[in-house]
PDB file of C-alpha atoms in Angstrom:
ATOM      1  CA  UNK A  25       0.000   0.000   0.000  1.00 61.00           C
ATOM      2  CA  UNK A  26       1.194   3.570  -0.601  1.00 90.00           C
ATOM      3  CA  UNK A  27       0.929   6.569  -2.838  1.00 96.00           C
ATOM      4  CA  UNK A  28       0.143   6.556  -6.546  1.00 97.00           C
ATOM      5  CA  UNK A  29       0.000   9.360  -9.090  1.00 97.00           C
ATOM      6  CA  UNK A  30      -2.686   8.979 -11.755  1.00 97.00           C
ATOM      7  CA  UNK A  31      -2.666  10.911 -15.037  1.00 98.00           C
ATOM      8  CA  UNK A  32      -5.875  10.852 -17.078  1.00 97.00           C
ATOM      9  CA  UNK A  33      -5.380  10.905 -20.854  1.00 97.00           C
ATOM     10  CA  UNK A  34      -2.032  12.699 -20.837  1.00 96.00           C
ATOM     11  CA  UNK A  35      -1.225  13.960 -24.326  1.00 95.00           C
ATOM     12  CA  UNK A  36       2.291  15.330 -23.977  1.00 94.00           C
ATOM     13  CA  UNK A  37       5.290  13.005 -23.605  1.00 95.00           C
ATOM     14  CA  UNK A  38       7.246  15.879 -22.071  1.00 96.00           C
ATOM     15  CA  UNK A  39       4.668  16.139 -19.300  1.00 96.00           C
ATOM     16  CA  UNK A  40       4.578  12.395 -18.711  1.00 97.00           C
ATOM     17  CA  UNK A  41       8.367  12.275 -18.480  1.00 97.00           C
ATOM     18  CA  UNK A  42       8.418  15.266 -16.129  1.00 96.00           C
ATOM     19  CA  UNK A  43       5.840  13.649 -13.850  1.00 97.00           C
ATOM     20  CA  UNK A  44       7.893  10.432 -13.768  1.00 97.00           C
ATOM     21  CA  UNK A  45      10.853  12.522 -12.644  1.00 97.00           C
ATOM     22  CA  UNK A  46       8.720  14.141  -9.944  1.00 97.00           C
ATOM     23  CA  UNK A  47       7.648  10.709  -8.733  1.00 96.00           C
ATOM     24  CA  UNK A  48      11.323   9.798  -8.367  1.00 96.00           C
ATOM     25  CA  UNK A  49      11.998  13.096  -6.585  1.00 95.00           C
ATOM     26  CA  UNK A  50       9.368  12.323  -3.965  1.00 95.00           C
ATOM     27  CA  UNK A  51       9.951   8.577  -3.646  1.00 94.00           C
ATOM     28  CA  UNK A  52       6.837   7.437  -5.530  1.00 95.00           C
ATOM     29  CA  UNK A  53       7.125   4.256  -7.577  1.00 95.00           C
ATOM     30  CA  UNK A  54       3.527   3.872  -8.727  1.00 97.00           C
ATOM     31  CA  UNK A  55       2.600   5.959 -11.779  1.00 97.00           C
ATOM     32  CA  UNK A  56      -0.701   5.106 -13.480  1.00 98.00           C
ATOM     33  CA  UNK A  57      -1.774   6.350 -16.911  1.00 98.00           C
ATOM     34  CA  UNK A  58      -5.416   6.298 -17.946  1.00 97.00           C
ATOM     35  CA  UNK A  59      -5.895   6.004 -21.722  1.00 97.00           C
ATOM     36  CA  UNK A  60      -2.714   7.972 -22.537  1.00 96.00           C
ATOM     37  CA  UNK A  61      -2.806   9.911 -25.801  1.00 95.00           C
ATOM     38  CA  UNK A  62       0.954   9.690 -26.223  1.00 95.00           C
ATOM     39  CA  UNK A  63       3.625   7.033 -26.024  1.00 94.00           C
ATOM     40  CA  UNK A  64       4.982   6.951 -22.449  1.00 92.00           C
ATOM     41  CA  UNK A  65       8.253   5.535 -23.778  1.00 91.00           C
ATOM     42  CA  UNK A  66       8.694   8.282 -26.343  1.00 93.00           C
ATOM     43  CA  UNK A  67      12.230   9.644 -26.534  1.00 95.00           C
ATOM     44  CA  UNK A  68      11.038  13.032 -25.230  1.00 95.00           C
ATOM     45  CA  UNK A  69       9.393  11.405 -22.219  1.00 95.00           C
ATOM     46  CA  UNK A  70      12.515   9.397 -21.425  1.00 95.00           C
ATOM     47  CA  UNK A  71      14.687  12.483 -21.745  1.00 95.00           C
ATOM     48  CA  UNK A  72      12.506  14.489 -19.354  1.00 95.00           C
ATOM     49  CA  UNK A  73      12.258  11.625 -16.845  1.00 94.00           C
ATOM     50  CA  UNK A  74      16.029  11.764 -16.135  1.00 93.00           C
ATOM     51  CA  UNK A  75      16.414   9.572 -13.012  1.00 92.00           C
ATOM     52  CA  UNK A  76      12.712   8.709 -13.103  1.00 93.00           C
ATOM     53  CA  UNK A  77      13.023   6.472 -16.153  1.00 94.00           C
ATOM     54  CA  UNK A  78      12.444   3.359 -14.037  1.00 95.00           C
ATOM     55  CA  UNK A  79       9.150   4.839 -12.827  1.00 96.00           C
ATOM     56  CA  UNK A  80       8.238   5.588 -16.434  1.00 95.00           C
ATOM     57  CA  UNK A  81       9.065   2.081 -17.666  1.00 95.00           C
ATOM     58  CA  UNK A  82       7.034   0.539 -14.837  1.00 96.00           C
ATOM     59  CA  UNK A  83       4.004   2.828 -15.268  1.00 96.00           C
ATOM     60  CA  UNK A  84       0.691   0.967 -15.488  1.00 96.00           C
ATOM     61  CA  UNK A  85      -1.883   1.743 -18.170  1.00 97.00           C
ATOM     62  CA  UNK A  86      -5.641   1.573 -17.615  1.00 97.00           C
ATOM     63  CA  UNK A  87      -8.654   2.008 -19.834  1.00 97.00           C
ATOM     64  CA  UNK A  88     -10.757   4.024 -17.370  1.00 96.00           C
ATOM     65  CA  UNK A  89     -10.143   6.084 -14.250  1.00 95.00           C
ATOM     66  CA  UNK A  90     -12.439   3.832 -12.252  1.00 95.00           C
ATOM     67  CA  UNK A  91     -10.268   0.872 -13.166  1.00 95.00           C
ATOM     68  CA  UNK A  92      -7.122   2.734 -12.145  1.00 96.00           C
ATOM     69  CA  UNK A  93      -8.629   3.532  -8.729  1.00 95.00           C
ATOM     70  CA  UNK A  94      -9.999   0.072  -7.999  1.00 92.00           C
ATOM     71  CA  UNK A  95      -7.586  -0.604  -5.106  1.00 93.00           C
ATOM     72  CA  UNK A  96      -7.484   2.920  -3.648  1.00 94.00           C
ATOM     73  CA  UNK A  97      -9.053   3.814  -0.297  1.00 93.00           C
ATOM     74  CA  UNK A  98      -8.367   7.557  -0.454  1.00 93.00           C
ATOM     75  CA  UNK A  99      -8.534   9.548  -3.671  1.00 95.00           C
ATOM     76  CA  UNK A 100      -7.678  13.205  -4.199  1.00 95.00           C
ATOM     77  CA  UNK A 101      -8.295  14.926  -7.529  1.00 94.00           C
ATOM     78  CA  UNK A 102      -6.915  18.218  -8.772  1.00 92.00           C
ATOM     79  CA  UNK A 103      -9.307  20.679 -10.385  1.00 87.00           C
ATOM     80  CA  UNK A 104      -8.357  23.823 -12.266  1.00 76.00           C
ATOM     81  CA  UNK A 105     -11.705  24.415 -13.992  1.00 67.00           C
ATOM     82  CA  UNK A 106     -14.240  27.000 -12.853  1.00 66.00           C
ATOM     83  CA  UNK A 107     -17.267  24.992 -14.084  1.00 67.00           C
ATOM     84  CA  UNK A 108     -17.066  22.299 -11.414  1.00 66.00           C
ATOM     85  CA  UNK A 109     -20.668  22.733 -10.322  1.00 67.00           C
ATOM     86  CA  UNK A 110     -21.392  22.094  -6.642  1.00 78.00           C
ATOM     87  CA  UNK A 111     -18.319  19.960  -6.068  1.00 85.00           C
ATOM     88  CA  UNK A 112     -16.543  21.473  -3.038  1.00 87.00           C
ATOM     89  CA  UNK A 113     -12.945  22.481  -3.557  1.00 90.00           C
ATOM     90  CA  UNK A 114     -10.307  22.570  -0.829  1.00 91.00           C
ATOM     91  CA  UNK A 115      -6.749  23.795  -0.489  1.00 92.00           C
ATOM     92  CA  UNK A 116      -3.771  21.481  -0.223  1.00 92.00           C
ATOM     93  CA  UNK A 117      -3.313  22.659   3.373  1.00 92.00           C
ATOM     94  CA  UNK A 118      -6.749  21.233   4.138  1.00 93.00           C
ATOM     95  CA  UNK A 119      -6.357  17.989   2.220  1.00 93.00           C
ATOM     96  CA  UNK A 120      -2.731  16.889   2.580  1.00 93.00           C
ATOM     97  CA  UNK A 121      -2.949  16.100   6.323  1.00 93.00           C
ATOM     98  CA  UNK A 122      -5.818  13.741   5.448  1.00 92.00           C
ATOM     99  CA  UNK A 123      -3.649  12.148   2.752  1.00 93.00           C
ATOM    100  CA  UNK A 124      -0.742  11.753   5.166  1.00 92.00           C
ATOM    101  CA  UNK A 125      -3.019  10.190   7.760  1.00 91.00           C
ATOM    102  CA  UNK A 126      -4.151   7.625   5.204  1.00 91.00           C
ATOM    103  CA  UNK A 127      -0.583   6.789   4.232  1.00 92.00           C
ATOM    104  CA  UNK A 128       0.412   6.316   7.871  1.00 90.00           C
ATOM    105  CA  UNK A 129      -2.514   3.940   8.371  1.00 90.00           C
ATOM    106  CA  UNK A 130      -1.461   1.834   5.373  1.00 93.00           C
ATOM    107  CA  UNK A 131      -4.122   2.948   2.902  1.00 92.00           C
ATOM    108  CA  UNK A 132      -3.583   3.087  -0.846  1.00 94.00           C
ATOM    109  CA  UNK A 133      -3.859   6.769  -1.760  1.00 95.00           C
ATOM    110  CA  UNK A 134      -4.227   8.191  -5.263  1.00 96.00           C
ATOM    111  CA  UNK A 135      -3.523  11.718  -6.478  1.00 97.00           C
ATOM    112  CA  UNK A 136      -5.385  12.222  -9.754  1.00 97.00           C
ATOM    113  CA  UNK A 137      -4.610  14.803 -12.419  1.00 96.00           C
ATOM    114  CA  UNK A 138      -6.570  15.499 -15.585  1.00 92.00           C
ATOM    115  CA  UNK A 139      -5.939  16.273 -19.195  1.00 93.00           C
ATOM    116  CA  UNK A 140      -3.679  19.125 -20.198  1.00 91.00           C
ATOM    117  CA  UNK A 141      -6.428  20.860 -22.204  1.00 89.00           C
ATOM    118  CA  UNK A 142      -9.567  20.344 -20.116  1.00 88.00           C
ATOM    119  CA  UNK A 143      -8.712  18.676 -16.815  1.00 90.00           C
ATOM    120  CA  UNK A 144     -11.041  16.167 -15.216  1.00 92.00           C
ATOM    121  CA  UNK A 145     -14.766  16.004 -15.950  1.00 91.00           C
ATOM    122  CA  UNK A 146     -17.219  16.467 -13.095  1.00 91.00           C
ATOM    123  CA  UNK A 147     -18.034  12.769 -13.314  1.00 92.00           C
ATOM    124  CA  UNK A 148     -14.375  11.962 -12.815  1.00 92.00           C
ATOM    125  CA  UNK A 149     -14.063  14.450  -9.948  1.00 91.00           C
ATOM    126  CA  UNK A 150     -16.945  12.701  -8.212  1.00 90.00           C
ATOM    127  CA  UNK A 151     -14.894   9.495  -8.085  1.00 91.00           C
ATOM    128  CA  UNK A 152     -12.590  11.189  -5.580  1.00 92.00           C
ATOM    129  CA  UNK A 153     -13.043  11.784  -1.853  1.00 92.00           C
ATOM    130  CA  UNK A 154     -11.409  15.230  -1.907  1.00 91.00           C
ATOM    131  CA  UNK A 155     -10.856  17.789  -4.677  1.00 93.00           C
ATOM    132  CA  UNK A 156      -8.056  20.340  -4.417  1.00 93.00           C
ATOM    133  CA  UNK A 157      -7.764  23.689  -6.146  1.00 90.00           C
ATOM    134  CA  UNK A 158      -4.362  25.239  -6.699  1.00 88.00           C
ATOM    135  CA  UNK A 159      -4.700  29.003  -6.418  1.00 81.00           C
ATOM    136  CA  UNK A 160      -3.121  30.989  -9.217  1.00 82.00           C
ATOM    137  CA  UNK A 161      -3.737  34.429 -10.649  1.00 77.00           C
ATOM    138  CA  UNK A 162      -7.273  34.981 -11.916  1.00 73.00           C
ATOM    139  CA  UNK A 163      -6.061  36.247 -15.283  1.00 76.00           C
ATOM    140  CA  UNK A 164      -4.525  32.857 -16.191  1.00 75.00           C
ATOM    141  CA  UNK A 165      -5.512  30.152 -13.701  1.00 70.00           C
ATOM    142  CA  UNK A 166      -4.592  27.042 -15.714  1.00 74.00           C
ATOM    143  CA  UNK A 167      -1.332  25.340 -14.722  1.00 85.00           C
ATOM    144  CA  UNK A 168       0.855  23.067 -16.772  1.00 91.00           C
ATOM    145  CA  UNK A 169       0.170  19.432 -15.827  1.00 93.00           C
ATOM    146  CA  UNK A 170       3.616  18.660 -14.467  1.00 94.00           C
ATOM    147  CA  UNK A 171       3.684  21.960 -12.559  1.00 94.00           C
ATOM    148  CA  UNK A 172       0.395  21.067 -10.854  1.00 94.00           C
ATOM    149  CA  UNK A 173       1.778  17.655  -9.896  1.00 96.00           C
ATOM    150  CA  UNK A 174       4.932  19.293  -8.507  1.00 95.00           C
ATOM    151  CA  UNK A 175       2.950  21.669  -6.296  1.00 95.00           C
ATOM    152  CA  UNK A 176       0.703  18.947  -4.893  1.00 95.00           C
ATOM    153  CA  UNK A 177       3.602  16.581  -4.180  1.00 95.00           C
ATOM    154  CA  UNK A 178       5.603  19.386  -2.584  1.00 95.00           C
ATOM    155  CA  UNK A 179       2.687  20.361  -0.348  1.00 94.00           C
ATOM    156  CA  UNK A 180       2.150  16.726   0.633  1.00 94.00           C
ATOM    157  CA  UNK A 181       5.816  16.323   1.533  1.00 92.00           C
ATOM    158  CA  UNK A 182       5.742  19.533   3.553  1.00 91.00           C
ATOM    159  CA  UNK A 183       2.648  18.319   5.407  1.00 88.00           C
ATOM    160  CA  UNK A 184       4.203  14.932   6.138  1.00 83.00           C
ATOM    161  CA  UNK A 185       7.426  16.483   7.440  1.00 83.00           C
ATOM    162  CA  UNK A 186       5.406  18.805   9.670  1.00 69.00           C
ATOM    163  CA  UNK A 187       3.316  15.926  10.991  1.00 62.00           C
ATOM    164  CA  UNK A 188       6.424  13.852  11.700  1.00 57.00           C
ATOM    165  CA  UNK A 189       7.975  16.748  13.614  1.00 57.00           C
ATOM    166  CA  UNK A 190       4.790  17.219  15.639  1.00 53.00           C
ATOM    167  CA  UNK A 191       4.676  13.492  16.418  1.00 53.00           C
ATOM    168  CA  UNK A 192       8.312  13.539  17.537  1.00 54.00           C
ATOM    169  CA  UNK A 193       7.726  16.524  19.784  1.00 55.00           C
ATOM    170  CA  UNK A 194       4.652  14.876  21.266  1.00 50.00           C
ATOM    171  CA  UNK A 195       6.615  11.670  21.845  1.00 46.00           C
ATOM    172  CA  UNK A 196       9.452  13.510  23.524  1.00 51.00           C
ATOM    173  CA  UNK A 197       6.983  15.446  25.662  1.00 50.00           C
ATOM    174  CA  UNK A 198       5.297  12.226  26.796  1.00 51.00           C
ATOM    175  CA  UNK A 199       8.483  10.318  27.697  1.00 59.00           C
ATOM    176  CA  UNK A 200       9.114  10.157  31.442  1.00 60.00           C
ATOM    177  CA  UNK A 201      12.644  10.507  32.751  1.00 66.00           C
ATOM    178  CA  UNK A 202      14.545   7.244  33.074  1.00 70.00           C
ATOM    179  CA  UNK A 203      14.836   5.773  36.624  1.00 74.00           C
ATOM    180  CA  UNK A 204      18.627   6.358  36.874  1.00 78.00           C
ATOM    181  CA  UNK A 205      18.111  10.063  36.107  1.00 80.00           C
ATOM    182  CA  UNK A 206      15.429  10.303  38.770  1.00 79.00           C
ATOM    183  CA  UNK A 207      17.581   8.535  41.367  1.00 84.00           C
ATOM    184  CA  UNK A 208      20.560  10.793  40.683  1.00 85.00           C
ATOM    185  CA  UNK A 209      18.440  13.920  41.035  1.00 86.00           C
ATOM    186  CA  UNK A 210      16.896  12.657  44.270  1.00 85.00           C
ATOM    187  CA  UNK A 211      20.320  11.943  45.760  1.00 88.00           C
ATOM    188  CA  UNK A 212      21.359  15.509  45.062  1.00 87.00           C
ATOM    189  CA  UNK A 213      18.069  16.816  46.470  1.00 87.00           C
ATOM    190  CA  UNK A 214      18.409  14.719  49.606  1.00 87.00           C
ATOM    191  CA  UNK A 215      21.905  16.050  50.255  1.00 88.00           C
ATOM    192  CA  UNK A 216      20.652  19.625  49.825  1.00 86.00           C
ATOM    193  CA  UNK A 217      17.679  19.123  52.114  1.00 89.00           C
ATOM    194  CA  UNK A 218      19.916  17.580  54.764  1.00 88.00           C
ATOM    195  CA  UNK A 219      22.297  20.527  54.471  1.00 85.00           C
ATOM    196  CA  UNK A 220      19.551  23.083  55.054  1.00 86.00           C
ATOM    197  CA  UNK A 221      17.893  21.106  57.840  1.00 87.00           C
ATOM    198  CA  UNK A 222      14.673  20.298  56.007  1.00 88.00           C
ATOM    199  CA  UNK A 223      15.456  16.595  56.374  1.00 88.00           C
ATOM    200  CA  UNK A 224      16.782  14.790  59.416  1.00 90.00           C
ATOM    201  CA  UNK A 225      19.046  11.763  58.956  1.00 89.00           C
ATOM    202  CA  UNK A 226      16.661   9.339  60.699  1.00 89.00           C
ATOM    203  CA  UNK A 227      13.588  10.416  58.665  1.00 88.00           C
ATOM    204  CA  UNK A 228      15.244  11.304  55.348  1.00 87.00           C
ATOM    205  CA  UNK A 229      14.612   7.951  53.675  1.00 87.00           C
ATOM    206  CA  UNK A 230      10.859   7.952  54.360  1.00 88.00           C
ATOM    207  CA  UNK A 231      10.361  11.567  53.338  1.00 88.00           C
ATOM    208  CA  UNK A 232      12.410  11.165  50.134  1.00 86.00           C
ATOM    209  CA  UNK A 233      10.275   8.165  49.215  1.00 85.00           C
ATOM    210  CA  UNK A 234       7.241  10.447  49.280  1.00 85.00           C
ATOM    211  CA  UNK A 235       9.000  12.971  47.022  1.00 84.00           C
ATOM    212  CA  UNK A 236       9.985  10.165  44.649  1.00 78.00           C
ATOM    213  CA  UNK A 237       6.381   8.986  44.473  1.00 78.00           C
ATOM    214  CA  UNK A 238       5.220  12.512  43.707  1.00 81.00           C
ATOM    215  CA  UNK A 239       7.679  12.898  40.815  1.00 75.00           C
ATOM    216  CA  UNK A 240       6.796   9.496  39.376  1.00 71.00           C
ATOM    217  CA  UNK A 241       3.087  10.235  39.455  1.00 71.00           C
ATOM    218  CA  UNK A 242       3.812  13.497  37.646  1.00 70.00           C
ATOM    219  CA  UNK A 243       5.677  11.564  34.896  1.00 70.00           C
ATOM    220  CA  UNK A 244       8.382  14.161  35.015  1.00 76.00           C
ATOM    221  CA  UNK A 245      10.272  14.436  31.742  1.00 75.00           C
ATOM    222  CA  UNK A 246      14.004  14.180  31.256  1.00 76.00           C
ATOM    223  CA  UNK A 247      14.438  17.871  30.405  1.00 79.00           C
ATOM    224  CA  UNK A 248      12.349  18.921  33.410  1.00 80.00           C
ATOM    225  CA  UNK A 249      14.346  16.645  35.679  1.00 78.00           C
ATOM    226  CA  UNK A 250      17.620  18.055  34.364  1.00 84.00           C
ATOM    227  CA  UNK A 251      16.373  21.543  35.189  1.00 87.00           C
ATOM    228  CA  UNK A 252      15.460  20.525  38.747  1.00 84.00           C
ATOM    229  CA  UNK A 253      18.822  18.856  39.267  1.00 84.00           C
ATOM    230  CA  UNK A 254      20.574  21.957  38.007  1.00 86.00           C
ATOM    231  CA  UNK A 255      18.635  24.073  40.508  1.00 88.00           C
ATOM    232  CA  UNK A 256      19.523  21.716  43.360  1.00 86.00           C
ATOM    233  CA  UNK A 257      23.222  21.752  42.503  1.00 87.00           C
ATOM    234  CA  UNK A 258      23.280  25.534  42.176  1.00 88.00           C
ATOM    235  CA  UNK A 259      21.608  25.914  45.569  1.00 86.00           C
ATOM    236  CA  UNK A 260      24.139  23.556  47.200  1.00 82.00           C
ATOM    237  CA  UNK A 261      26.981  25.526  45.639  1.00 84.00           C
ATOM    238  CA  UNK A 262      25.507  28.841  46.838  1.00 84.00           C
ATOM    239  CA  UNK A 263      25.038  27.537  50.367  1.00 83.00           C
ATOM    240  CA  UNK A 264      28.604  26.249  50.587  1.00 81.00           C
ATOM    241  CA  UNK A 265      30.008  29.522  49.212  1.00 81.00           C
ATOM    242  CA  UNK A 266      28.198  31.659  51.786  1.00 73.00           C
ATOM    243  CA  UNK A 267      28.527  29.329  54.770  1.00 63.00           C
ATOM    244  CA  UNK A 268      30.721  30.916  57.456  1.00 56.00           C
TER     245      UNK A 268
END
């Protein structure tokens, strides 16, 4: 399962080759062509594919879009036409997190792009779960096919990198400090509290056990624990420096 790029009736070998190169750029191996109106192995296509020639050679050909999407659980189509009827259009910022979520869950996800001259029909757009609109200037809104693919793949990659960073931060924030770190901090704290008279030698063990339980229940994080230990050590140093 993974990500596939689907081109519907592509007519230009230069565009097909450029899209194959983009697939290689973004680590996509599955390129699907629906009723292509050009030869995918044309010399121009191969020249434009550069390091994506393997993707181009392995591209699958289908008779209809429905056939090309038969194994896909999440489908996103790109629309550049203004006569899309009541079909709701969304931005890539709205849609790409949904795409990334599907990829992380193991779904087969398709990004569908239409013909160079007239895009996807409304019937074809209705085969998708989401439809994205790439915002350009109103005076000339139509994008070249390969340029549209580049923007969508770039925005997906940006979304996935952002999601991965958020997940890593959340993971780090949820990780409790390791037991050896906690024990080392508590030893320093116990020595400080004995120095200032808060603890007495015969009750120190029992009272420190209560403090340890408190910190464990709080699931104190490694960075937080390091800060506390730094405070304890600085206090001990200050006390020793000013002790007569």
